[in-house]
Amino acid sequence: MTATPAHRPVLVVDFGAQYAQLIARRVREAGVYSELVPHTVTAAEVLAKDPLGIVLSGGPSSVYEEGAPSFDDEIFGLGIPVLGICYGFQVMARALGGEVGNTGDREYGATDATVVAGGGQLLGGQPELQNVWMSHGDAVQRAPEGFEVLARTAVTPVAAFGSVEKRMYGVQWHPEVRHSDHGQRVLENFLHRVAGIPADWNAGNVIAEQVERIRAQVGTGKVICGLSGGVDSAVAAALVHEAVGDQLVCVFVDHGLLRQDERRQVEEDYVASTGVRLVTVDARERFLNALAGVTDPETKRKIIGREFIRTFEQAQAELIAESAEEGDPIRFLVQGTLYPDVVESGGGSGTANIKSHHNVGGLPEDMTFELVEPLRDLFKDEVREIGRKLGLPEVIVSRHPFPGPGLGIRIIGEVTEGRLETLRAADAIAREEMTAAGLDAEIWQCPVVLLADVRSVGVQGDGRTYGHPIVLRPVSSEDAMTADWTRVPYEVLAKISNRITNQVPEVNRVVLDVTSKPPGTIEWE
């Protein structure tokens, strides 16, 4: 989805900050549409996007060092409201005639900031003393002429400034992180008070706009969508079905690597809530045969990806033949591409290529389908909200991220039917207890891993056992780029461990992974 005149964007300029995407998300949480752009954006490119405001992100560099991220200073003369954050605050200060330097004092982490001069439009109404999250070695030592100092800390005399006339403000701290007590309020004050932007970006508007666009793109054509059971493809399909109804047919490939009850959820719950036409392909035997004897993780991934594509292509061919007989061939393919996929793959106007993604640039060059990507400009939390608005079952909408290769990469060792059944049972118990404890919203993802090539001695029923360990990997994250292990209450862990070791044959030990990302990844393989 691209911005429409009703939703002109706020541009978030990325100076290489780890939190640039988070800033864009926080702006949207304030009911305002945002887009990421690189720091190399020109004044002409900004004008072409017709933004309602600009937010300059932080970054790891010093503004005065050689090779530091540059910025087109002409943008400050366009009359567009600007908020600078951390490095962006310093870029603004320097460009407008202020002074930035290294004082020898650094501030990292929680810091006490004092609001002065009433805080202006940006900080007005907030507590005079507040906790903010800092991460800087340089500091603004003198505000530009015509700017009023609005906050300071023990070592930073200009921690925030602003100009009512220019509609430009800046803060040295990071308001986008939850560690800054009033951070979201700072962003909202800039968006609504300073820039005068209404909070009209919401799920209802997104659905209405996308339905209109999909109808305009597809017309009377037929559409195909590969359903994985995950949130992204489910919501994308629901949006398209809302727009064109029976012109859409969904294909669900059961590769045998799904978690417990997932096929039923798609075939029954999802179809019942949407009325979509669904074709299920049972390819369990095909995948297990292809994976027989394979233990290398990367080889498993490639086999699973290859077999999935071949299975989906076969189903496509059959549907295309059926459609051709009816005189209206299938011309459109739905994908659940999200905004982070586009940005991280270098496909948008954001930062450099971080990683390839199967939905962005990973499709065959000779593909004849025209893509329909209704979620392309949305973040995960927005996608979930749209799913709820469309009436999708909560069990699908609130699903934690699940890898495309499924349980195949959560078995350390060869994938067999017996090992899959063992892991399914353990995973189901862990998810059930996490849900019962009300932890689903706190946990981003909880991979449950079977160490199939490892056995440990145990005692069960007064006898010696030689079973497999199960690893629990609960993590908390904003966007999966970084993550920390979730501090699950001991009593919940105890219930999970007791149930798994008592109810799942072949398992006699449950362990907890307490590694952050980095250095570890979220998945084990």
Short mmCIF file of C-alpha atoms in Angstrom, two decimals:
data_model
loop_
_atom_site.label_atom_id
_atom_site.label_comp_id
_atom_site.label_asym_id
_atom_site.label_seq_id
_atom_site.Cartn_x
_atom_site.Cartn_y
_atom_site.Cartn_z
CA MET A 1 0.00 0.00 0.00
CA THR A 2 1.32 3.42 -0.86
CA ALA A 3 0.32 6.71 0.66
CA THR A 4 -2.74 8.39 -0.75
CA PRO A 5 -3.63 12.10 -0.57
CA ALA A 6 -5.72 11.19 2.48
CA HIS A 7 -2.63 9.76 4.09
CA ARG A 8 0.36 11.86 3.16
CA PRO A 9 3.35 10.38 4.98
CA VAL A 10 5.61 11.42 7.77
CA LEU A 11 9.08 10.55 6.51
CA VAL A 12 11.45 8.82 8.93
CA VAL A 13 15.00 9.51 7.74
CA ASP A 14 17.32 6.61 8.56
CA PHE A 15 20.88 7.54 9.55
CA GLY A 16 21.80 3.92 10.19
CA ALA A 17 19.98 3.65 13.49
CA GLN A 18 18.98 0.28 14.90
CA TYR A 19 15.68 1.92 15.89
CA ALA A 20 14.70 3.55 12.57
CA GLN A 21 11.95 0.99 11.88
CA LEU A 22 10.78 1.33 15.47
CA ILE A 23 10.37 5.10 15.03
CA ALA A 24 8.23 4.48 11.94
CA ARG A 25 6.10 2.04 13.92
CA ARG A 26 5.68 4.45 16.83
CA VAL A 27 4.52 7.16 14.42
CA ARG A 28 1.88 4.79 13.10
CA GLU A 29 0.85 3.91 16.65
CA ALA A 30 0.03 7.60 16.98
CA GLY A 31 -2.43 7.20 14.08
CA VAL A 32 -0.16 8.73 11.43
CA TYR A 33 1.14 7.04 8.27
CA SER A 34 4.94 6.86 8.03
CA GLU A 35 7.56 5.82 5.49
CA LEU A 36 11.27 5.10 5.89
CA VAL A 37 13.70 6.93 3.61
CA PRO A 38 17.53 6.88 3.56
CA HIS A 39 19.61 9.82 4.76
CA THR A 40 20.62 10.36 1.12
CA VAL A 41 17.11 11.54 0.24
CA THR A 42 17.17 14.87 -1.59
CA ALA A 43 14.99 17.93 -1.12
CA ALA A 44 13.40 17.27 -4.51
CA GLU A 45 12.57 13.68 -3.51
CA VAL A 46 11.07 14.89 -0.25
CA LEU A 47 8.89 17.40 -2.08
CA ALA A 48 7.73 14.68 -4.45
CA LYS A 49 6.47 12.65 -1.48
CA ASP A 50 4.60 15.70 -0.12
CA PRO A 51 5.14 14.74 3.56
CA LEU A 52 3.29 16.20 6.53
CA GLY A 53 6.40 15.96 8.69
CA ILE A 54 9.92 14.59 8.93
CA VAL A 55 11.60 12.67 11.74
CA LEU A 56 15.39 12.33 11.73
CA SER A 57 16.55 9.09 13.36
CA GLY A 58 19.56 8.45 15.53
CA GLY A 59 22.72 6.82 14.24
CA PRO A 60 26.09 5.44 15.38
CA SER A 61 28.29 8.20 13.88
CA SER A 62 29.56 11.61 15.00
CA VAL A 63 28.28 14.48 12.88
CA TYR A 64 31.73 15.97 12.45
CA GLU A 65 33.70 12.79 11.65
CA GLU A 66 34.80 11.94 8.13
CA GLY A 67 32.33 9.68 6.34
CA ALA A 68 29.45 10.45 8.70
CA PRO A 69 25.99 10.07 7.12
CA SER A 70 25.21 13.23 5.19
CA PHE A 71 21.90 15.05 4.76
CA ASP A 72 20.55 17.55 2.26
CA ASP A 73 20.35 20.71 4.35
CA GLU A 74 17.93 22.25 1.83
CA ILE A 75 15.25 20.04 3.38
CA PHE A 76 15.29 22.25 6.46
CA GLY A 77 14.18 25.16 4.26
CA LEU A 78 11.11 23.46 2.82
CA GLY A 79 8.79 24.61 5.61
CA ILE A 80 8.02 21.03 6.68
CA PRO A 81 7.86 20.31 10.45
CA VAL A 82 10.96 18.38 11.58
CA LEU A 83 11.79 16.37 14.71
CA GLY A 84 15.40 15.35 15.27
CA ILE A 85 16.29 12.38 17.48
CA CYS A 86 19.81 11.76 18.86
CA TYR A 87 22.11 11.93 15.78
CA GLY A 88 19.29 13.56 13.82
CA PHE A 89 19.00 16.16 16.59
CA GLN A 90 22.69 16.95 16.18
CA VAL A 91 22.45 17.05 12.36
CA MET A 92 19.66 19.59 12.68
CA ALA A 93 21.53 21.68 15.26
CA ARG A 94 24.67 21.84 13.15
CA ALA A 95 22.87 22.59 9.89
CA LEU A 96 20.90 25.46 11.45
CA GLY A 97 23.92 27.16 13.06
CA GLY A 98 24.12 25.47 16.44
CA GLU A 99 27.22 23.88 17.91
CA VAL A 100 27.86 20.16 18.38
CA GLY A 101 30.94 18.72 20.04
CA ASN A 102 32.44 15.98 22.15
CA THR A 103 32.53 17.15 25.74
CA GLY A 104 34.28 14.04 27.02
CA ASP A 105 31.14 13.00 28.89
CA ARG A 106 28.93 10.22 27.57
CA GLU A 107 25.40 9.16 28.45
CA TYR A 108 24.19 5.62 27.81
CA GLY A 109 21.00 4.06 29.12
CA ALA A 110 18.63 5.49 31.72
CA THR A 111 19.26 9.20 32.35
CA ASP A 112 17.42 11.89 34.31
CA ALA A 113 16.34 14.80 32.11
CA THR A 114 14.98 18.10 33.40
CA VAL A 115 12.34 19.94 31.37
CA VAL A 116 12.95 23.70 31.29
CA ALA A 117 11.11 26.75 29.93
CA GLY A 118 7.82 24.92 30.30
CA GLY A 119 8.84 22.33 27.70
CA GLY A 120 7.23 24.17 24.77
CA GLN A 121 4.84 22.33 22.46
CA LEU A 122 7.03 19.23 22.49
CA LEU A 123 7.46 18.59 26.23
CA GLY A 124 4.77 20.82 27.72
CA GLY A 125 2.57 19.14 30.31
CA GLN A 126 5.13 16.45 31.09
CA PRO A 127 6.86 15.99 34.46
CA GLU A 128 9.74 18.39 35.04
CA LEU A 129 12.03 15.48 35.94
CA GLN A 130 11.73 12.36 33.79
CA ASN A 131 13.68 9.25 32.92
CA VAL A 132 14.90 9.08 29.32
CA TRP A 133 17.04 6.64 27.33
CA MET A 134 20.31 8.09 26.07
CA SER A 135 22.97 6.71 23.74
CA HIS A 136 25.48 9.41 22.78
CA GLY A 137 29.02 10.66 23.19
CA ASP A 138 28.58 14.01 21.40
CA ALA A 139 26.22 16.71 22.54
CA VAL A 140 24.59 19.91 21.31
CA GLN A 141 26.52 22.59 23.19
CA ARG A 142 24.66 25.57 21.77
CA ALA A 143 21.20 25.71 20.22
CA PRO A 144 20.72 27.42 16.83
CA GLU A 145 19.64 31.07 16.89
CA GLY A 146 15.91 31.40 17.46
CA PHE A 147 15.64 27.98 19.17
CA GLU A 148 14.70 27.64 22.82
CA VAL A 149 16.36 25.07 25.08
CA LEU A 150 13.60 22.79 26.42
CA ALA A 151 15.49 20.17 28.45
CA ARG A 152 18.89 19.44 29.93
CA THR A 153 20.68 16.70 31.86
CA ALA A 154 23.56 16.73 34.32
CA VAL A 155 26.11 16.55 31.48
CA THR A 156 24.12 17.78 28.44
CA PRO A 157 23.14 21.46 28.60
CA VAL A 158 20.98 21.21 25.45
CA ALA A 159 19.09 17.91 25.63
CA ALA A 160 16.09 19.28 23.71
CA PHE A 161 15.28 22.45 21.81
CA GLY A 162 12.56 23.86 19.60
CA SER A 163 11.28 26.72 17.50
CA VAL A 164 7.58 27.51 17.32
CA GLU A 165 8.11 29.71 14.26
CA LYS A 166 10.08 27.10 12.27
CA ARG A 167 8.10 24.12 13.63
CA MET A 168 11.37 22.31 14.28
CA TYR A 169 12.20 20.41 17.43
CA GLY A 170 14.75 17.91 18.63
CA VAL A 171 15.66 15.68 21.56
CA GLN A 172 18.96 14.03 22.42
CA TRP A 173 17.26 10.94 23.86
CA HIS A 174 15.35 8.14 22.16
CA PRO A 175 11.59 8.70 22.61
CA GLU A 176 10.79 5.66 20.44
CA VAL A 177 12.00 3.12 23.03
CA ARG A 178 9.82 2.10 25.94
CA HIS A 179 12.63 2.92 28.38
CA SER A 180 11.90 6.64 27.87
CA ASP A 181 9.00 7.21 30.26
CA HIS A 182 7.13 9.76 28.12
CA GLY A 183 8.64 8.92 24.76
CA GLN A 184 5.44 8.17 22.87
CA ARG A 185 3.94 11.39 24.18
CA VAL A 186 6.91 13.31 22.77
CA LEU A 187 6.27 11.82 19.32
CA GLU A 188 2.54 12.46 19.57
CA ASN A 189 3.12 16.07 20.62
CA PHE A 190 5.29 16.63 17.56
CA LEU A 191 2.84 14.94 15.21
CA HIS A 192 -0.39 16.41 16.54
CA ARG A 193 0.58 19.69 18.25
CA VAL A 194 3.53 20.87 16.18
CA ALA A 195 2.70 19.42 12.75
CA GLY A 196 -1.07 19.43 13.23
CA ILE A 197 -1.51 15.95 11.75
CA PRO A 198 -4.79 14.19 12.59
CA ALA A 199 -4.70 10.66 14.01
CA ASP A 200 -6.59 9.06 11.13
CA TRP A 201 -4.35 6.15 10.17
CA ASN A 202 -6.22 3.07 11.38
CA ALA A 203 -7.16 -0.45 10.38
CA GLY A 204 -10.57 0.54 9.07
CA ASN A 205 -9.12 3.11 6.67
CA VAL A 206 -6.41 0.71 5.52
CA ILE A 207 -8.96 -1.99 4.71
CA ALA A 208 -11.18 0.41 2.77
CA GLU A 209 -8.22 1.76 0.76
CA GLN A 210 -6.84 -1.69 0.01
CA VAL A 211 -10.19 -3.13 -1.06
CA GLU A 212 -10.53 -0.25 -3.53
CA ARG A 213 -6.98 -0.76 -4.87
CA ILE A 214 -7.31 -4.53 -5.20
CA ARG A 215 -10.55 -4.19 -7.15
CA ALA A 216 -8.93 -1.64 -9.44
CA GLN A 217 -5.90 -3.89 -10.03
CA VAL A 218 -7.66 -7.24 -10.42
CA GLY A 219 -10.88 -6.26 -12.11
CA THR A 220 -12.67 -9.48 -13.06
CA GLY A 221 -9.45 -11.53 -13.09
CA LYS A 222 -8.86 -14.65 -11.02
CA VAL A 223 -6.39 -14.71 -8.14
CA ILE A 224 -4.39 -17.45 -6.40
CA CYS A 225 -2.84 -17.34 -2.92
CA GLY A 226 -0.61 -19.77 -1.07
CA LEU A 227 -1.85 -20.07 2.52
CA SER A 228 0.75 -21.15 5.07
CA GLY A 229 -1.42 -20.87 8.16
CA GLY A 230 0.67 -17.89 9.26
CA VAL A 231 -0.59 -14.39 9.98
CA ASP A 232 0.73 -12.64 6.87
CA SER A 233 -0.68 -14.91 4.18
CA ALA A 234 -3.94 -15.32 6.12
CA VAL A 235 -4.58 -11.57 6.38
CA ALA A 236 -3.46 -10.91 2.79
CA ALA A 237 -5.87 -13.55 1.52
CA ALA A 238 -8.69 -12.22 3.70
CA LEU A 239 -8.19 -8.70 2.34
CA VAL A 240 -8.21 -9.91 -1.25
CA HIS A 241 -11.28 -12.06 -0.59
CA GLU A 242 -12.99 -9.04 0.94
CA ALA A 243 -12.30 -7.21 -2.32
CA VAL A 244 -13.00 -9.80 -5.03
CA GLY A 245 -14.75 -12.70 -3.30
CA ASP A 246 -14.89 -15.95 -5.29
CA GLN A 247 -12.33 -14.69 -7.79
CA LEU A 248 -9.76 -15.83 -5.20
CA VAL A 249 -8.71 -19.43 -4.59
CA CYS A 250 -6.24 -20.35 -1.83
CA VAL A 251 -3.83 -23.29 -1.83
CA PHE A 252 -2.69 -24.84 1.44
CA VAL A 253 0.24 -27.27 1.29
CA ASP A 254 0.40 -29.70 4.21
CA HIS A 255 4.05 -30.72 4.17
CA GLY A 256 3.80 -32.67 7.42
CA LEU A 257 6.01 -30.17 9.26
CA LEU A 258 3.15 -28.21 10.79
CA ARG A 259 2.42 -27.83 14.47
CA GLN A 260 -0.46 -29.61 16.14
CA ASP A 261 -3.93 -28.69 14.85
CA GLU A 262 -2.71 -26.17 12.26
CA ARG A 263 -4.24 -27.89 9.26
CA ARG A 264 -7.64 -28.03 10.96
CA GLN A 265 -7.38 -24.34 11.91
CA VAL A 266 -6.88 -23.39 8.28
CA GLU A 267 -9.36 -25.82 6.75
CA GLU A 268 -12.13 -25.21 9.27
CA ASP A 269 -11.68 -22.02 11.31
CA TYR A 270 -10.19 -19.87 8.56
CA VAL A 271 -12.57 -21.01 5.84
CA ALA A 272 -15.56 -20.62 8.16
CA SER A 273 -14.60 -17.03 9.04
CA THR A 274 -13.82 -15.90 5.48
CA GLY A 275 -15.78 -18.18 3.14
CA VAL A 276 -12.70 -18.43 0.93
CA ARG A 277 -12.32 -21.32 -1.50
CA LEU A 278 -9.48 -23.53 -0.26
CA VAL A 279 -7.60 -26.33 -2.00
CA THR A 280 -5.50 -28.50 0.35
CA VAL A 281 -2.58 -30.49 -1.00
CA ASP A 282 -1.48 -33.40 1.20
CA ALA A 283 2.27 -33.66 0.55
CA ARG A 284 3.38 -35.18 3.85
CA GLU A 285 4.79 -38.37 2.36
CA ARG A 286 6.59 -36.47 -0.38
CA PHE A 287 8.41 -34.22 2.11
CA LEU A 288 9.34 -37.00 4.54
CA ASN A 289 10.78 -39.09 1.71
CA ALA A 290 12.84 -36.13 0.49
CA LEU A 291 14.17 -35.46 4.01
CA ALA A 292 15.05 -39.07 4.84
CA GLY A 293 18.59 -39.39 6.14
CA VAL A 294 19.29 -35.63 5.99
CA THR A 295 20.73 -33.96 9.10
CA ASP A 296 22.46 -30.82 7.79
CA PRO A 297 20.28 -27.80 8.61
CA GLU A 298 20.93 -25.86 5.41
CA THR A 299 20.32 -28.94 3.27
CA LYS A 300 17.02 -29.50 5.05
CA ARG A 301 15.98 -25.90 4.38
CA LYS A 302 16.79 -26.22 0.68
CA ILE A 303 14.94 -29.52 0.34
CA ILE A 304 11.85 -28.18 2.09
CA GLY A 305 11.89 -25.00 -0.02
CA ARG A 306 12.36 -26.96 -3.24
CA GLU A 307 9.60 -29.44 -2.52
CA PHE A 308 7.22 -26.70 -1.43
CA ILE A 309 7.72 -24.78 -4.66
CA ARG A 310 7.25 -27.92 -6.75
CA THR A 311 4.10 -28.88 -4.86
CA PHE A 312 2.65 -25.40 -5.14
CA GLU A 313 3.52 -25.22 -8.84
CA GLN A 314 1.71 -28.51 -9.43
CA ALA A 315 -1.39 -27.20 -7.66
CA GLN A 316 -1.12 -23.96 -9.62
CA ALA A 317 -0.93 -25.83 -12.91
CA GLU A 318 -4.08 -27.79 -12.10
CA LEU A 319 -5.97 -24.64 -11.09
CA ILE A 320 -4.73 -22.74 -14.13
CA ALA A 321 -5.89 -25.57 -16.40
CA GLU A 322 -9.28 -25.53 -14.71
CA SER A 323 -9.47 -21.76 -15.01
CA ALA A 324 -8.43 -21.82 -18.68
CA GLU A 325 -11.27 -24.23 -19.44
CA GLU A 326 -13.60 -21.64 -17.98
CA GLY A 327 -12.09 -19.04 -20.30
CA ASP A 328 -10.52 -16.84 -17.62
CA PRO A 329 -6.95 -17.85 -16.73
CA ILE A 330 -5.44 -17.03 -13.33
CA ARG A 331 -3.27 -13.93 -13.74
CA PHE A 332 -2.71 -12.70 -10.17
CA LEU A 333 -0.70 -14.07 -7.23
CA VAL A 334 -1.24 -12.84 -3.66
CA GLN A 335 1.76 -12.47 -1.36
CA GLY A 336 1.90 -11.49 2.30
CA THR A 337 4.92 -9.22 1.88
CA LEU A 338 5.33 -6.81 4.82
CA TYR A 339 7.06 -3.43 5.01
CA PRO A 340 10.08 -4.76 6.98
CA ASP A 341 10.56 -7.42 4.26
CA VAL A 342 10.76 -4.67 1.65
CA VAL A 343 13.08 -2.41 3.66
CA GLU A 344 15.47 -5.16 4.77
CA SER A 345 15.67 -6.55 1.26
CA GLY A 346 16.64 -3.18 -0.16
CA GLY A 347 13.45 -3.12 -2.19
CA GLY A 348 11.97 0.02 -0.70
CA SER A 349 13.31 3.49 -0.15
CA GLY A 350 14.80 2.62 3.22
CA THR A 351 18.16 1.25 4.25
CA ALA A 352 20.60 -1.03 2.47
CA ASN A 353 19.98 -4.71 1.81
CA ILE A 354 20.15 -6.55 5.15
CA LYS A 355 18.85 -9.93 4.05
CA SER A 356 17.06 -11.56 1.17
CA HIS A 357 13.42 -12.48 1.61
CA HIS A 358 11.38 -15.05 -0.27
CA ASN A 359 8.66 -12.49 -1.00
CA VAL A 360 11.02 -9.77 -2.24
CA GLY A 361 13.27 -10.48 -5.19
CA GLY A 362 13.11 -14.23 -4.69
CA LEU A 363 10.60 -15.05 -7.39
CA PRO A 364 11.42 -16.60 -10.78
CA GLU A 365 12.29 -14.10 -13.50
CA ASP A 366 9.96 -15.84 -15.93
CA MET A 367 7.00 -15.67 -13.57
CA THR A 368 3.87 -14.69 -15.50
CA PHE A 369 1.74 -13.71 -12.51
CA GLU A 370 1.08 -10.11 -11.53
CA LEU A 371 1.63 -9.69 -7.78
CA VAL A 372 -1.04 -8.48 -5.39
CA GLU A 373 0.63 -7.33 -2.16
CA PRO A 374 -1.94 -5.61 0.07
CA LEU A 375 0.32 -5.65 3.17
CA ARG A 376 3.47 -4.32 1.52
CA ASP A 377 3.53 -1.07 3.51
CA LEU A 378 2.43 -2.50 6.86
CA PHE A 379 4.16 -3.67 10.02
CA LYS A 380 3.29 -6.92 11.78
CA ASP A 381 1.22 -5.33 14.54
CA GLU A 382 -0.85 -3.46 11.93
CA VAL A 383 -1.42 -6.69 10.01
CA ARG A 384 -2.74 -8.40 13.14
CA GLU A 385 -5.14 -5.52 13.80
CA ILE A 386 -6.44 -5.66 10.23
CA GLY A 387 -6.94 -9.41 10.60
CA ARG A 388 -9.06 -8.85 13.69
CA LYS A 389 -11.05 -6.15 11.91
CA LEU A 390 -11.74 -8.62 9.10
CA GLY A 391 -13.04 -11.18 11.60
CA LEU A 392 -10.24 -13.74 11.39
CA PRO A 393 -9.98 -16.24 14.26
CA GLU A 394 -7.75 -15.02 17.08
CA VAL A 395 -5.91 -18.35 17.03
CA ILE A 396 -4.60 -17.37 13.57
CA VAL A 397 -4.28 -13.60 14.02
CA SER A 398 -2.27 -13.86 17.26
CA ARG A 399 -0.01 -16.68 16.10
CA HIS A 400 3.64 -16.26 16.89
CA PRO A 401 5.98 -16.14 13.87
CA PHE A 402 6.63 -19.62 12.53
CA PRO A 403 9.42 -20.50 10.07
CA GLY A 404 8.53 -21.56 6.53
CA PRO A 405 10.40 -24.89 6.89
CA GLY A 406 8.25 -25.55 9.98
CA LEU A 407 9.25 -28.16 12.52
CA GLY A 408 11.82 -29.48 10.07
CA ILE A 409 14.35 -26.96 11.39
CA ARG A 410 13.32 -27.41 15.02
CA ILE A 411 14.46 -31.02 14.99
CA ILE A 412 18.22 -31.19 15.44
CA GLY A 413 18.96 -34.29 13.39
CA GLU A 414 17.04 -36.33 10.86
CA VAL A 415 13.35 -35.55 10.40
CA THR A 416 11.15 -38.61 10.90
CA GLU A 417 7.43 -39.05 11.53
CA GLY A 418 8.09 -40.26 15.07
CA ARG A 419 10.27 -37.27 15.91
CA LEU A 420 7.70 -34.90 14.44
CA GLU A 421 4.99 -36.41 16.64
CA THR A 422 7.24 -36.01 19.70
CA LEU A 423 7.98 -32.36 18.91
CA ARG A 424 4.35 -31.57 18.08
CA ALA A 425 3.22 -32.88 21.44
CA ALA A 426 5.89 -30.94 23.37
CA ASP A 427 5.25 -27.76 21.39
CA ALA A 428 1.49 -27.98 21.97
CA ILE A 429 2.01 -28.28 25.74
CA ALA A 430 4.38 -25.30 25.84
CA ARG A 431 2.01 -23.11 23.83
CA GLU A 432 -1.01 -24.17 25.89
CA GLU A 433 0.67 -23.29 29.20
CA MET A 434 2.07 -19.99 27.87
CA THR A 435 -1.40 -19.00 26.72
CA ALA A 436 -2.99 -20.07 30.01
CA ALA A 437 -0.47 -17.89 31.85
CA GLY A 438 -1.36 -14.87 29.68
CA LEU A 439 2.13 -14.62 28.20
CA ASP A 440 1.28 -14.61 24.47
CA ALA A 441 1.48 -10.83 24.17
CA GLU A 442 4.75 -10.66 26.11
CA ILE A 443 6.50 -13.35 24.09
CA TRP A 444 7.39 -12.63 20.46
CA GLN A 445 8.08 -16.26 19.67
CA CYS A 446 8.80 -19.49 21.54
CA PRO A 447 10.51 -22.12 19.40
CA VAL A 448 10.39 -25.57 20.97
CA VAL A 449 13.36 -27.61 19.80
CA LEU A 450 13.91 -31.38 19.85
CA LEU A 451 17.54 -32.45 20.23
CA ALA A 452 16.96 -35.65 18.31
CA ASP A 453 20.65 -36.52 18.06
CA VAL A 454 21.16 -36.11 21.81
CA ARG A 455 20.08 -38.48 24.58
CA SER A 456 20.39 -38.04 28.31
CA VAL A 457 19.91 -40.33 31.27
CA GLY A 458 16.79 -39.91 33.35
CA VAL A 459 14.66 -41.69 35.96
CA GLN A 460 10.97 -42.26 35.34
CA GLY A 461 8.76 -44.76 37.13
CA ASP A 462 11.67 -46.00 39.27
CA GLY A 463 13.48 -46.99 36.09
CA ARG A 464 16.35 -45.65 34.08
CA THR A 465 15.47 -43.81 30.84
CA TYR A 466 17.54 -42.66 27.95
CA GLY A 467 15.47 -39.93 26.31
CA HIS A 468 15.78 -36.76 24.27
CA PRO A 469 15.99 -33.21 25.66
CA ILE A 470 13.50 -30.53 24.67
CA VAL A 471 14.69 -26.92 24.51
CA LEU A 472 12.36 -23.99 25.24
CA ARG A 473 13.39 -20.75 23.49
CA PRO A 474 10.99 -17.96 24.57
CA VAL A 475 12.12 -14.56 23.29
CA SER A 476 10.84 -11.00 23.43
CA SER A 477 11.44 -8.64 20.53
CA GLU A 478 10.09 -5.63 18.67
CA ASP A 479 10.88 -6.86 15.16
CA ALA A 480 13.10 -9.98 15.46
CA MET A 481 16.21 -8.06 14.37
CA THR A 482 17.33 -8.23 18.00
CA ALA A 483 15.79 -10.25 20.82
CA ASP A 484 16.19 -11.13 24.46
CA TRP A 485 15.11 -14.29 26.23
CA THR A 486 11.81 -13.86 28.04
CA ARG A 487 11.84 -14.19 31.82
CA VAL A 488 9.00 -16.70 32.02
CA PRO A 489 7.79 -17.21 35.62
CA TYR A 490 9.30 -20.28 37.27
CA GLU A 491 5.90 -21.77 38.03
CA VAL A 492 4.98 -21.67 34.33
CA LEU A 493 8.27 -23.30 33.35
CA ALA A 494 7.70 -25.95 36.01
CA LYS A 495 4.24 -26.79 34.60
CA ILE A 496 5.60 -27.04 31.07
CA SER A 497 8.51 -29.23 32.13
CA ASN A 498 6.35 -31.53 34.25
CA ARG A 499 3.74 -31.99 31.56
CA ILE A 500 6.24 -32.61 28.76
CA THR A 501 8.30 -35.15 30.71
CA ASN A 502 5.15 -36.90 31.95
CA GLN A 503 3.08 -36.85 28.77
CA VAL A 504 5.54 -36.99 25.87
CA PRO A 505 7.26 -40.33 25.30
CA GLU A 506 10.97 -40.25 24.48
CA VAL A 507 11.50 -36.96 26.38
CA ASN A 508 13.01 -36.96 29.86
CA ARG A 509 14.56 -33.51 30.12
CA VAL A 510 13.45 -29.90 29.43
CA VAL A 511 15.99 -27.08 29.25
CA LEU A 512 15.69 -23.29 28.82
CA ASP A 513 17.70 -21.26 26.29
CA VAL A 514 18.76 -17.96 27.91
CA THR A 515 20.74 -16.51 24.99
CA SER A 516 19.97 -13.10 23.52
CA LYS A 517 20.15 -12.17 19.82
CA PRO A 518 22.91 -11.38 19.14
CA PRO A 519 24.93 -13.51 19.70
CA GLY A 520 22.42 -16.31 19.15
CA THR A 521 19.68 -16.43 16.55
CA ILE A 522 16.06 -17.06 17.52
CA GLU A 523 15.84 -20.41 15.76
CA TRP A 524 18.47 -23.08 16.48
CA GLU A 525 18.99 -24.08 12.85
#
